[in-house]
PDB file of C-alpha atoms in Angstrom:
ATOM      1  CA  MET A   1      49.730  44.096 -10.525  1.00  0.00           C
ATOM      2  CA  PHE A   2      46.704  44.188 -12.826  1.00  0.00           C
ATOM      3  CA  ARG A   3      48.038  41.151 -14.714  1.00  0.00           C
ATOM      4  CA  TYR A   4      48.267  39.101 -11.486  1.00  0.00           C
ATOM      5  CA  ALA A   5      44.770  40.186 -10.436  1.00  0.00           C
ATOM      6  CA  ALA A   6      43.332  39.160 -13.812  1.00  0.00           C
ATOM      7  CA  HIS A   7      45.110  35.830 -13.556  1.00  0.00           C
ATOM      8  CA  PHE A   8      43.709  35.323 -10.050  1.00  0.00           C
ATOM      9  CA  LEU A   9      40.172  36.130 -11.204  1.00  0.00           C
ATOM     10  CA  GLY A  10      40.530  33.728 -14.108  1.00  0.00           C
ATOM     11  CA  VAL A  11      41.661  30.903 -11.854  1.00  0.00           C
ATOM     12  CA  ALA A  12      38.838  31.688  -9.427  1.00  0.00           C
ATOM     13  CA  ALA A  13      36.287  31.534 -12.252  1.00  0.00           C
ATOM     14  CA  LEU A  14      37.623  28.183 -13.419  1.00  0.00           C
ATOM     15  CA  CYS A  15      37.512  26.835  -9.869  1.00  0.00           C
ATOM     16  CA  PHE A  16      33.936  28.074  -9.468  1.00  0.00           C
ATOM     17  CA  ALA A  17      32.934  26.445 -12.759  1.00  0.00           C
ATOM     18  CA  ALA A  18      34.621  23.201 -11.763  1.00  0.00           C
ATOM     19  CA  ALA A  19      32.880  23.257  -8.398  1.00  0.00           C
ATOM     20  CA  LEU A  20      29.543  23.920 -10.106  1.00  0.00           C
ATOM     21  CA  ILE A  21      30.063  20.985 -12.476  1.00  0.00           C
ATOM     22  CA  ALA A  22      31.098  18.764  -9.569  1.00  0.00           C
ATOM     23  CA  GLN A  23      27.997  19.822  -7.648  1.00  0.00           C
ATOM     24  CA  GLN A  24      25.805  19.003 -10.638  1.00  0.00           C
ATOM     25  CA  HIS A  25      27.455  15.603 -10.923  1.00  0.00           C
ATOM     26  CA  ASP A  26      26.659  14.948  -7.257  1.00  0.00           C
ATOM     27  CA  LEU A  27      23.087  14.532  -8.498  1.00  0.00           C
ATOM     28  CA  GLY A  28      24.042  12.196 -11.334  1.00  0.00           C
ATOM     29  CA  PHE A  29      24.844  12.099 -15.031  1.00  0.00           C
ATOM     30  CA  LYS A  30      23.071  11.990 -18.387  1.00  0.00           C
ATOM     31  CA  ASP A  31      26.081  11.105 -20.571  1.00  0.00           C
ATOM     32  CA  THR A  32      26.954   7.607 -19.326  1.00  0.00           C
ATOM     33  CA  HIS A  33      26.522   4.866 -21.921  1.00  0.00           C
ATOM     34  CA  PRO A  34      25.133   2.400 -22.661  1.00  0.00           C
ATOM     35  CA  ILE A  35      21.725   2.418 -20.943  1.00  0.00           C
ATOM     36  CA  LEU A  36      21.492  -0.082 -18.071  1.00  0.00           C
ATOM     37  CA  PRO A  37      20.300  -3.519 -19.311  1.00  0.00           C
ATOM     38  CA  ASN A  38      16.508  -3.974 -19.159  1.00  0.00           C
ATOM     39  CA  GLN A  39      16.117  -0.454 -17.799  1.00  0.00           C
ATOM     40  CA  LYS A  40      15.594   3.023 -19.216  1.00  0.00           C
ATOM     41  CA  TRP A  41      18.265   4.756 -17.152  1.00  0.00           C
ATOM     42  CA  HIS A  42      21.887   5.780 -17.613  1.00  0.00           C
ATOM     43  CA  VAL A  43      24.352   4.718 -14.919  1.00  0.00           C
ATOM     44  CA  HIS A  44      23.928   7.287 -12.090  1.00  0.00           C
ATOM     45  CA  ASP A  45      21.065   8.901 -14.067  1.00  0.00           C
ATOM     46  CA  SER A  46      20.202  12.312 -12.639  1.00  0.00           C
ATOM     47  CA  ASP A  47      16.551  11.917 -13.694  1.00  0.00           C
ATOM     48  CA  ARG A  48      16.004   8.602 -11.932  1.00  0.00           C
ATOM     49  CA  PRO A  49      13.321   8.898  -9.207  1.00  0.00           C
ATOM     50  CA  HIS A  50      14.510   8.655  -5.628  1.00  0.00           C
ATOM     51  CA  PRO A  51      13.045   6.063  -3.226  1.00  0.00           C
ATOM     52  CA  PRO A  52      10.417   7.396  -0.811  1.00  0.00           C
ATOM     53  CA  VAL A  53      11.712   8.238   2.650  1.00  0.00           C
ATOM     54  CA  VAL A  54      10.687   5.795   5.398  1.00  0.00           C
ATOM     55  CA  THR A  55      11.516   6.296   9.059  1.00  0.00           C
ATOM     56  CA  PRO A  56      12.754   3.003  10.514  1.00  0.00           C
ATOM     57  CA  GLY A  57      11.487   1.655  13.803  1.00  0.00           C
ATOM     58  CA  SER A  58      13.267   2.811  16.941  1.00  0.00           C
ATOM     59  CA  GLY A  59      14.539  -0.709  17.640  1.00  0.00           C
ATOM     60  CA  PRO A  60      14.328  -4.349  16.531  1.00  0.00           C
ATOM     61  CA  GLY A  61      10.778  -5.384  15.738  1.00  0.00           C
ATOM     62  CA  VAL A  62       9.397  -1.841  15.885  1.00  0.00           C
ATOM     63  CA  ALA A  63       7.291  -0.941  12.862  1.00  0.00           C
ATOM     64  CA  PRO A  64       8.653   1.548  10.301  1.00  0.00           C
ATOM     65  CA  SER A  65       6.652   4.633   9.419  1.00  0.00           C
ATOM     66  CA  ASP A  66       4.964   3.150   6.335  1.00  0.00           C
ATOM     67  CA  ALA A  67       3.713  -0.032   8.035  1.00  0.00           C
ATOM     68  CA  LEU A  68       0.085  -0.816   8.779  1.00  0.00           C
ATOM     69  CA  ILE A  69      -0.180  -1.818  12.450  1.00  0.00           C
ATOM     70  CA  LEU A  70      -2.448  -4.864  12.538  1.00  0.00           C
ATOM     71  CA  PHE A  71      -2.196  -5.240  16.312  1.00  0.00           C
ATOM     72  CA  ASP A  72      -0.866  -2.540  18.614  1.00  0.00           C
ATOM     73  CA  GLY A  73      -1.485  -4.364  21.875  1.00  0.00           C
ATOM     74  CA  LYS A  74      -4.817  -2.653  22.525  1.00  0.00           C
ATOM     75  CA  ASP A  75      -7.590  -3.870  20.243  1.00  0.00           C
ATOM     76  CA  LEU A  76      -8.491  -6.244  17.406  1.00  0.00           C
ATOM     77  CA  SER A  77     -10.165  -3.674  15.176  1.00  0.00           C
ATOM     78  CA  HIS A  78      -8.249  -4.887  12.096  1.00  0.00           C
ATOM     79  CA  TRP A  79      -9.437  -8.477  12.590  1.00  0.00           C
ATOM     80  CA  ALA A  80     -12.625 -10.489  12.175  1.00  0.00           C
ATOM     81  CA  GLN A  81     -13.956 -14.047  12.174  1.00  0.00           C
ATOM     82  CA  HIS A  82     -16.693 -16.042  10.505  1.00  0.00           C
ATOM     83  CA  GLY A  83     -19.802 -16.803  12.523  1.00  0.00           C
ATOM     84  CA  LYS A  84     -20.787 -20.270  13.652  1.00  0.00           C
ATOM     85  CA  GLY A  85     -23.530 -22.608  12.481  1.00  0.00           C
ATOM     86  CA  ALA A  86     -26.230 -20.841  10.514  1.00  0.00           C
ATOM     87  CA  ASP A  87     -24.161 -17.626  10.729  1.00  0.00           C
ATOM     88  CA  ARG A  88     -20.981 -19.126   9.230  1.00  0.00           C
ATOM     89  CA  ASP A  89     -21.235 -16.838   6.192  1.00  0.00           C
ATOM     90  CA  LYS A  90     -21.406 -13.727   8.366  1.00  0.00           C
ATOM     91  CA  ILE A  91     -18.396 -11.632   9.378  1.00  0.00           C
ATOM     92  CA  VAL A  92     -18.299 -11.142  13.152  1.00  0.00           C
ATOM     93  CA  ASP A  93     -16.001  -9.490  15.673  1.00  0.00           C
ATOM     94  CA  PRO A  94     -13.117 -11.593  17.019  1.00  0.00           C
ATOM     95  CA  GLN A  95     -13.748 -14.060  19.821  1.00  0.00           C
ATOM     96  CA  TRP A  96     -10.051 -14.450  20.607  1.00  0.00           C
ATOM     97  CA  LYS A  97      -8.932 -13.335  24.066  1.00  0.00           C
ATOM     98  CA  LEU A  98      -7.388  -9.876  24.402  1.00  0.00           C
ATOM     99  CA  GLY A  99      -4.677  -9.687  27.067  1.00  0.00           C
ATOM    100  CA  ASP A 100      -2.127  -7.149  28.268  1.00  0.00           C
ATOM    101  CA  GLY A 101      -0.328  -6.293  25.009  1.00  0.00           C
ATOM    102  CA  TYR A 102      -1.200  -9.573  23.307  1.00  0.00           C
ATOM    103  CA  PHE A 103      -4.134 -11.630  22.092  1.00  0.00           C
ATOM    104  CA  GLU A 104      -4.650 -15.366  22.432  1.00  0.00           C
ATOM    105  CA  ALA A 105      -6.299 -17.924  20.204  1.00  0.00           C
ATOM    106  CA  ALA A 106      -9.644 -19.045  21.632  1.00  0.00           C
ATOM    107  CA  PRO A 107      -9.701 -22.787  20.918  1.00  0.00           C
ATOM    108  CA  ARG A 108     -12.506 -23.928  18.609  1.00  0.00           C
ATOM    109  CA  SER A 109     -13.680 -20.361  17.984  1.00  0.00           C
ATOM    110  CA  GLY A 110     -12.380 -20.310  14.403  1.00  0.00           C
ATOM    111  CA  ASP A 111      -9.571 -18.638  12.493  1.00  0.00           C
ATOM    112  CA  LEU A 112      -8.881 -14.931  12.687  1.00  0.00           C
ATOM    113  CA  PHE A 113      -8.437 -12.902   9.497  1.00  0.00           C
ATOM    114  CA  THR A 114      -7.731  -9.287   8.619  1.00  0.00           C
ATOM    115  CA  ARG A 115     -10.439  -6.979   7.350  1.00  0.00           C
ATOM    116  CA  GLU A 116      -7.879  -5.609   4.863  1.00  0.00           C
ATOM    117  CA  LYS A 117      -6.502  -7.611   1.942  1.00  0.00           C
ATOM    118  CA  PHE A 118      -2.866  -7.904   0.862  1.00  0.00           C
ATOM    119  CA  GLY A 119      -0.677  -9.258  -1.934  1.00  0.00           C
ATOM    120  CA  ASP A 120       3.109  -8.811  -1.941  1.00  0.00           C
ATOM    121  CA  CYS A 121       4.110  -7.789   1.559  1.00  0.00           C
ATOM    122  CA  GLN A 122       6.595  -7.697   4.422  1.00  0.00           C
ATOM    123  CA  LEU A 123       5.058  -9.098   7.599  1.00  0.00           C
ATOM    124  CA  HIS A 124       6.250  -9.030  11.212  1.00  0.00           C
ATOM    125  CA  VAL A 125       4.594 -11.338  13.770  1.00  0.00           C
ATOM    126  CA  GLU A 126       5.580 -12.270  17.322  1.00  0.00           C
ATOM    127  CA  TRP A 127       4.129 -15.395  18.939  1.00  0.00           C
ATOM    128  CA  LEU A 128       4.345 -17.240  22.249  1.00  0.00           C
ATOM    129  CA  GLU A 129       3.747 -20.917  22.927  1.00  0.00           C
ATOM    130  CA  PRO A 130       1.744 -22.112  25.955  1.00  0.00           C
ATOM    131  CA  THR A 131       4.116 -22.748  28.865  1.00  0.00           C
ATOM    132  CA  THR A 132       2.106 -25.714  30.110  1.00  0.00           C
ATOM    133  CA  ILE A 133       3.161 -28.666  27.963  1.00  0.00           C
ATOM    134  CA  ARG A 134       0.251 -30.766  26.780  1.00  0.00           C
ATOM    135  CA  GLY A 135       0.573 -33.224  23.934  1.00  0.00           C
ATOM    136  CA  THR A 136       3.423 -33.933  21.556  1.00  0.00           C
ATOM    137  CA  SER A 137       4.324 -33.360  17.912  1.00  0.00           C
ATOM    138  CA  GLN A 138       1.521 -31.457  16.133  1.00  0.00           C
ATOM    139  CA  ASP A 139      -0.643 -31.425  19.266  1.00  0.00           C
ATOM    140  CA  ARG A 140       1.577 -28.899  21.015  1.00  0.00           C
ATOM    141  CA  GLY A 141       1.037 -25.177  20.563  1.00  0.00           C
ATOM    142  CA  ASN A 142      -0.214 -25.522  16.994  1.00  0.00           C
ATOM    143  CA  SER A 143      -1.289 -22.516  14.932  1.00  0.00           C
ATOM    144  CA  GLY A 144      -0.328 -21.042  11.601  1.00  0.00           C
ATOM    145  CA  ILE A 145       0.130 -17.818   9.663  1.00  0.00           C
ATOM    146  CA  TYR A 146      -1.652 -17.952   6.324  1.00  0.00           C
ATOM    147  CA  LEU A 147      -0.591 -15.416   3.720  1.00  0.00           C
ATOM    148  CA  MET A 148      -3.549 -14.654   1.439  1.00  0.00           C
ATOM    149  CA  SER A 149      -5.553 -17.084   3.652  1.00  0.00           C
ATOM    150  CA  ARG A 150      -3.869 -19.975   1.785  1.00  0.00           C
ATOM    151  CA  TYR A 151      -0.105 -20.203   2.102  1.00  0.00           C
ATOM    152  CA  GLU A 152       0.988 -21.245   5.586  1.00  0.00           C
ATOM    153  CA  ILE A 153       4.060 -20.721   7.698  1.00  0.00           C
ATOM    154  CA  GLN A 154       3.661 -23.146  10.587  1.00  0.00           C
ATOM    155  CA  VAL A 155       3.484 -22.032  14.221  1.00  0.00           C
ATOM    156  CA  LEU A 156       4.301 -24.821  16.681  1.00  0.00           C
ATOM    157  CA  ASP A 157       6.290 -25.542  19.822  1.00  0.00           C
ATOM    158  CA  ALA A 158       9.558 -26.553  18.170  1.00  0.00           C
ATOM    159  CA  TYR A 159      11.728 -26.557  21.306  1.00  0.00           C
ATOM    160  CA  GLN A 160      12.595 -30.197  22.065  1.00  0.00           C
ATOM    161  CA  ASN A 161       9.396 -31.382  20.394  1.00  0.00           C
ATOM    162  CA  PRO A 162      10.094 -33.803  17.508  1.00  0.00           C
ATOM    163  CA  THR A 163       7.584 -33.872  14.646  1.00  0.00           C
ATOM    164  CA  TYR A 164       7.709 -34.338  10.884  1.00  0.00           C
ATOM    165  CA  ALA A 165      10.189 -31.920   9.307  1.00  0.00           C
ATOM    166  CA  ASP A 166       7.799 -30.116   6.964  1.00  0.00           C
ATOM    167  CA  GLY A 167       5.354 -29.551   9.821  1.00  0.00           C
ATOM    168  CA  GLN A 168       7.607 -27.991  12.451  1.00  0.00           C
ATOM    169  CA  ALA A 169       7.688 -24.303  13.295  1.00  0.00           C
ATOM    170  CA  GLY A 170       9.068 -22.243  10.432  1.00  0.00           C
ATOM    171  CA  ALA A 171       8.043 -24.774   7.787  1.00  0.00           C
ATOM    172  CA  ILE A 172       6.112 -23.906   4.652  1.00  0.00           C
ATOM    173  CA  TYR A 173       3.618 -26.442   5.893  1.00  0.00           C
ATOM    174  CA  GLY A 174       3.605 -29.773   4.106  1.00  0.00           C
ATOM    175  CA  GLN A 175       6.139 -28.540   1.545  1.00  0.00           C
ATOM    176  CA  TRP A 176       9.488 -27.258   2.836  1.00  0.00           C
ATOM    177  CA  PRO A 177      11.134 -27.613   6.263  1.00  0.00           C
ATOM    178  CA  PRO A 178      12.992 -24.569   7.606  1.00  0.00           C
ATOM    179  CA  LEU A 179      16.725 -24.511   6.898  1.00  0.00           C
ATOM    180  CA  VAL A 180      17.414 -24.589  10.664  1.00  0.00           C
ATOM    181  CA  ASN A 181      15.409 -24.691  13.895  1.00  0.00           C
ATOM    182  CA  PRO A 182      16.087 -21.503  15.929  1.00  0.00           C
ATOM    183  CA  ALA A 183      13.142 -21.971  18.344  1.00  0.00           C
ATOM    184  CA  ARG A 184      13.302 -20.193  21.680  1.00  0.00           C
ATOM    185  CA  LYS A 185      12.597 -21.894  25.007  1.00  0.00           C
ATOM    186  CA  LEU A 186       9.066 -21.990  26.367  1.00  0.00           C
ATOM    187  CA  GLY A 187       8.105 -18.676  27.927  1.00  0.00           C
ATOM    188  CA  GLU A 188      10.108 -16.659  25.380  1.00  0.00           C
ATOM    189  CA  TRP A 189       8.543 -14.837  22.438  1.00  0.00           C
ATOM    190  CA  ASN A 190       9.358 -16.002  18.920  1.00  0.00           C
ATOM    191  CA  THR A 191       9.481 -13.701  15.891  1.00  0.00           C
ATOM    192  CA  TYR A 192       8.751 -14.151  12.214  1.00  0.00           C
ATOM    193  CA  ASP A 193       9.771 -11.625   9.586  1.00  0.00           C
ATOM    194  CA  ILE A 194       8.281 -12.737   6.293  1.00  0.00           C
ATOM    195  CA  VAL A 195       8.708 -11.333   2.799  1.00  0.00           C
ATOM    196  CA  PHE A 196       5.941 -12.791   0.669  1.00  0.00           C
ATOM    197  CA  GLU A 197       5.564 -12.556  -3.096  1.00  0.00           C
ATOM    198  CA  ALA A 198       2.035 -13.374  -4.217  1.00  0.00           C
ATOM    199  CA  PRO A 199       1.473 -15.834  -7.062  1.00  0.00           C
ATOM    200  CA  LYS A 200       0.634 -14.444 -10.500  1.00  0.00           C
ATOM    201  CA  PHE A 201      -2.148 -15.864 -12.662  1.00  0.00           C
ATOM    202  CA  GLN A 202      -3.149 -15.344 -16.257  1.00  0.00           C
ATOM    203  CA  GLY A 203      -6.752 -16.368 -16.335  1.00  0.00           C
ATOM    204  CA  ASP A 204      -6.821 -19.705 -14.511  1.00  0.00           C
ATOM    205  CA  THR A 205      -3.194 -20.474 -15.410  1.00  0.00           C
ATOM    206  CA  LEU A 206      -0.396 -20.021 -12.876  1.00  0.00           C
ATOM    207  CA  LYS A 207       2.331 -17.831 -14.381  1.00  0.00           C
ATOM    208  CA  GLU A 208       4.510 -17.368 -11.277  1.00  0.00           C
ATOM    209  CA  PRO A 209       4.349 -19.196  -7.915  1.00  0.00           C
ATOM    210  CA  ALA A 210       4.279 -17.583  -4.503  1.00  0.00           C
ATOM    211  CA  TYR A 211       7.675 -17.090  -2.851  1.00  0.00           C
ATOM    212  CA  PHE A 212       8.625 -16.966   0.822  1.00  0.00           C
ATOM    213  CA  THR A 213      11.648 -15.397   2.463  1.00  0.00           C
ATOM    214  CA  VAL A 214      11.421 -16.011   6.211  1.00  0.00           C
ATOM    215  CA  LEU A 215      13.545 -14.983   9.174  1.00  0.00           C
ATOM    216  CA  TYR A 216      12.681 -16.913  12.340  1.00  0.00           C
ATOM    217  CA  ASN A 217      14.067 -15.200  15.446  1.00  0.00           C
ATOM    218  CA  GLY A 218      16.378 -13.276  13.126  1.00  0.00           C
ATOM    219  CA  VAL A 219      17.685 -16.434  11.419  1.00  0.00           C
ATOM    220  CA  LEU A 220      17.053 -17.066   7.714  1.00  0.00           C
ATOM    221  CA  VAL A 221      14.992 -20.250   7.336  1.00  0.00           C
ATOM    222  CA  HIS A 222      13.622 -19.767   3.780  1.00  0.00           C
ATOM    223  CA  HIS A 223      15.367 -17.854   0.992  1.00  0.00           C
ATOM    224  CA  ARG A 224      12.848 -16.975  -1.724  1.00  0.00           C
ATOM    225  CA  LYS A 225      11.446 -20.477  -1.574  1.00  0.00           C
ATOM    226  CA  ALA A 226       8.670 -21.235  -4.055  1.00  0.00           C
ATOM    227  CA  SER A 227       5.413 -22.461  -2.561  1.00  0.00           C
ATOM    228  CA  LEU A 228       3.894 -25.518  -4.240  1.00  0.00           C
ATOM    229  CA  GLY A 229       0.387 -24.154  -3.734  1.00  0.00           C
ATOM    230  CA  ALA A 230      -2.290 -23.635  -1.101  1.00  0.00           C
ATOM    231  CA  THR A 231      -1.658 -25.470   2.166  1.00  0.00           C
ATOM    232  CA  ILE A 232      -3.393 -28.819   2.519  1.00  0.00           C
ATOM    233  CA  TYR A 233      -3.005 -31.679   5.010  1.00  0.00           C
ATOM    234  CA  ARG A 234      -1.495 -34.969   3.802  1.00  0.00           C
ATOM    235  CA  GLU A 235      -1.794 -34.090   0.125  1.00  0.00           C
ATOM    236  CA  VAL A 236       0.377 -32.380  -2.467  1.00  0.00           C
ATOM    237  CA  ALA A 237      -0.404 -28.663  -2.606  1.00  0.00           C
ATOM    238  CA  GLN A 238      -1.834 -27.155  -5.768  1.00  0.00           C
ATOM    239  CA  TYR A 239      -2.686 -23.695  -7.005  1.00  0.00           C
ATOM    240  CA  LYS A 240      -6.167 -22.473  -7.746  1.00  0.00           C
ATOM    241  CA  ARG A 241      -6.737 -18.990  -9.105  1.00  0.00           C
ATOM    242  CA  HIS A 242      -7.695 -16.328  -6.581  1.00  0.00           C
ATOM    243  CA  GLU A 243      -7.754 -12.557  -6.283  1.00  0.00           C
ATOM    244  CA  PRO A 244      -4.501 -10.536  -6.349  1.00  0.00           C
ATOM    245  CA  LYS A 245      -5.123  -9.498  -2.736  1.00  0.00           C
ATOM    246  CA  GLU A 246      -6.597 -11.607   0.070  1.00  0.00           C
ATOM    247  CA  PRO A 247      -6.759 -11.366   3.892  1.00  0.00           C
ATOM    248  CA  LEU A 248      -3.982 -12.474   6.213  1.00  0.00           C
ATOM    249  CA  GLN A 249      -5.190 -15.300   8.447  1.00  0.00           C
ATOM    250  CA  LEU A 250      -4.185 -16.750  11.834  1.00  0.00           C
ATOM    251  CA  GLN A 251      -5.173 -20.340  12.492  1.00  0.00           C
ATOM    252  CA  ASP A 252      -7.194 -21.645  15.413  1.00  0.00           C
ATOM    253  CA  HIS A 253      -5.836 -25.187  15.824  1.00  0.00           C
ATOM    254  CA  GLY A 254      -7.227 -25.722  19.307  1.00  0.00           C
ATOM    255  CA  HIS A 255      -4.233 -24.324  21.197  1.00  0.00           C
ATOM    256  CA  PRO A 256      -4.016 -21.025  23.157  1.00  0.00           C
ATOM    257  CA  VAL A 257      -1.080 -19.548  21.225  1.00  0.00           C
ATOM    258  CA  ARG A 258      -0.491 -15.839  21.850  1.00  0.00           C
ATOM    259  CA  PHE A 259       0.373 -13.119  19.331  1.00  0.00           C
ATOM    260  CA  ARG A 260       1.601  -9.544  19.602  1.00  0.00           C
ATOM    261  CA  ASN A 261       3.269  -6.736  17.620  1.00  0.00           C
ATOM    262  CA  ILE A 262       1.876  -7.555  14.187  1.00  0.00           C
ATOM    263  CA  TRP A 263       2.538  -5.140  11.329  1.00  0.00           C
ATOM    264  CA  ILE A 264       2.616  -5.356   7.563  1.00  0.00           C
ATOM    265  CA  ARG A 265       4.083  -3.360   4.685  1.00  0.00           C
ATOM    266  CA  PRO A 266       2.353  -3.852   1.326  1.00  0.00           C
ATOM    267  CA  LEU A 267       5.112  -3.953  -1.273  1.00  0.00           C
ATOM    268  CA  GLY A 268       4.473  -1.894  -4.386  1.00  0.00           C
ATOM    269  CA  GLN A 269       7.424  -0.702  -6.422  1.00  0.00           C
ATOM    270  CA  TYR A 270       7.864   3.008  -6.921  1.00  0.00           C
ATOM    271  CA  ASP A 271       8.860   4.098 -10.434  1.00  0.00           C
ATOM    272  CA  GLN A 272      12.461   2.911 -10.379  1.00  0.00           C
TER     273      GLN A 272
END
């Protein structure tokens, strides 16, 4: 009887030890070799830092917990404009029209820009074209979203409105047309989800261009596409050194385009 009990206890101890080892391995290993290429970690390294926890939005287009809400439907406190005339160097409060859950470009009032500055980021913007059709091509619901106040994703009525390919909605303006045209009908809100990688400079020399990944109404229209430089009309874009972070800008192109639900996530890598 004693012999069977001792055997049982021995098996139980081995099972407990095996379970303890298995539990430890649930958190990773330190004996896997070789080290991962271009990293300092073993495969499944138990010491590797875990990503920060972010609560996702409650539905499509809803900001996650770590996003900065640039427009919540109530006020334009994150935005500003330049003054006019002798006051053009002054920063003033926005002149754009605030509506019920949206704001609207005030034609000929000037561009809107954020008071905060950003580099690498994930940006969500929703925009609505005027439902009264006036003009054609570029003279129809024209605006733009300028990352770092320089690199534009075009906003335009692209539903049954022919224009030049690198100037239609979703284009990296003057450089790259969108892969497809998923524009919604007039009266329906359009959505951009943009992942932007800021250019890198060493002194005045460009070391790495800016990159765009853009989803337009949930459809991929740019896949890490390199920008040729700061947006310019009818010329080839070029880079000129600027600060690592600059404001986000919305263009006043003389059309009452509406915007809502704008949020941004600055992208800084945790210690991976």
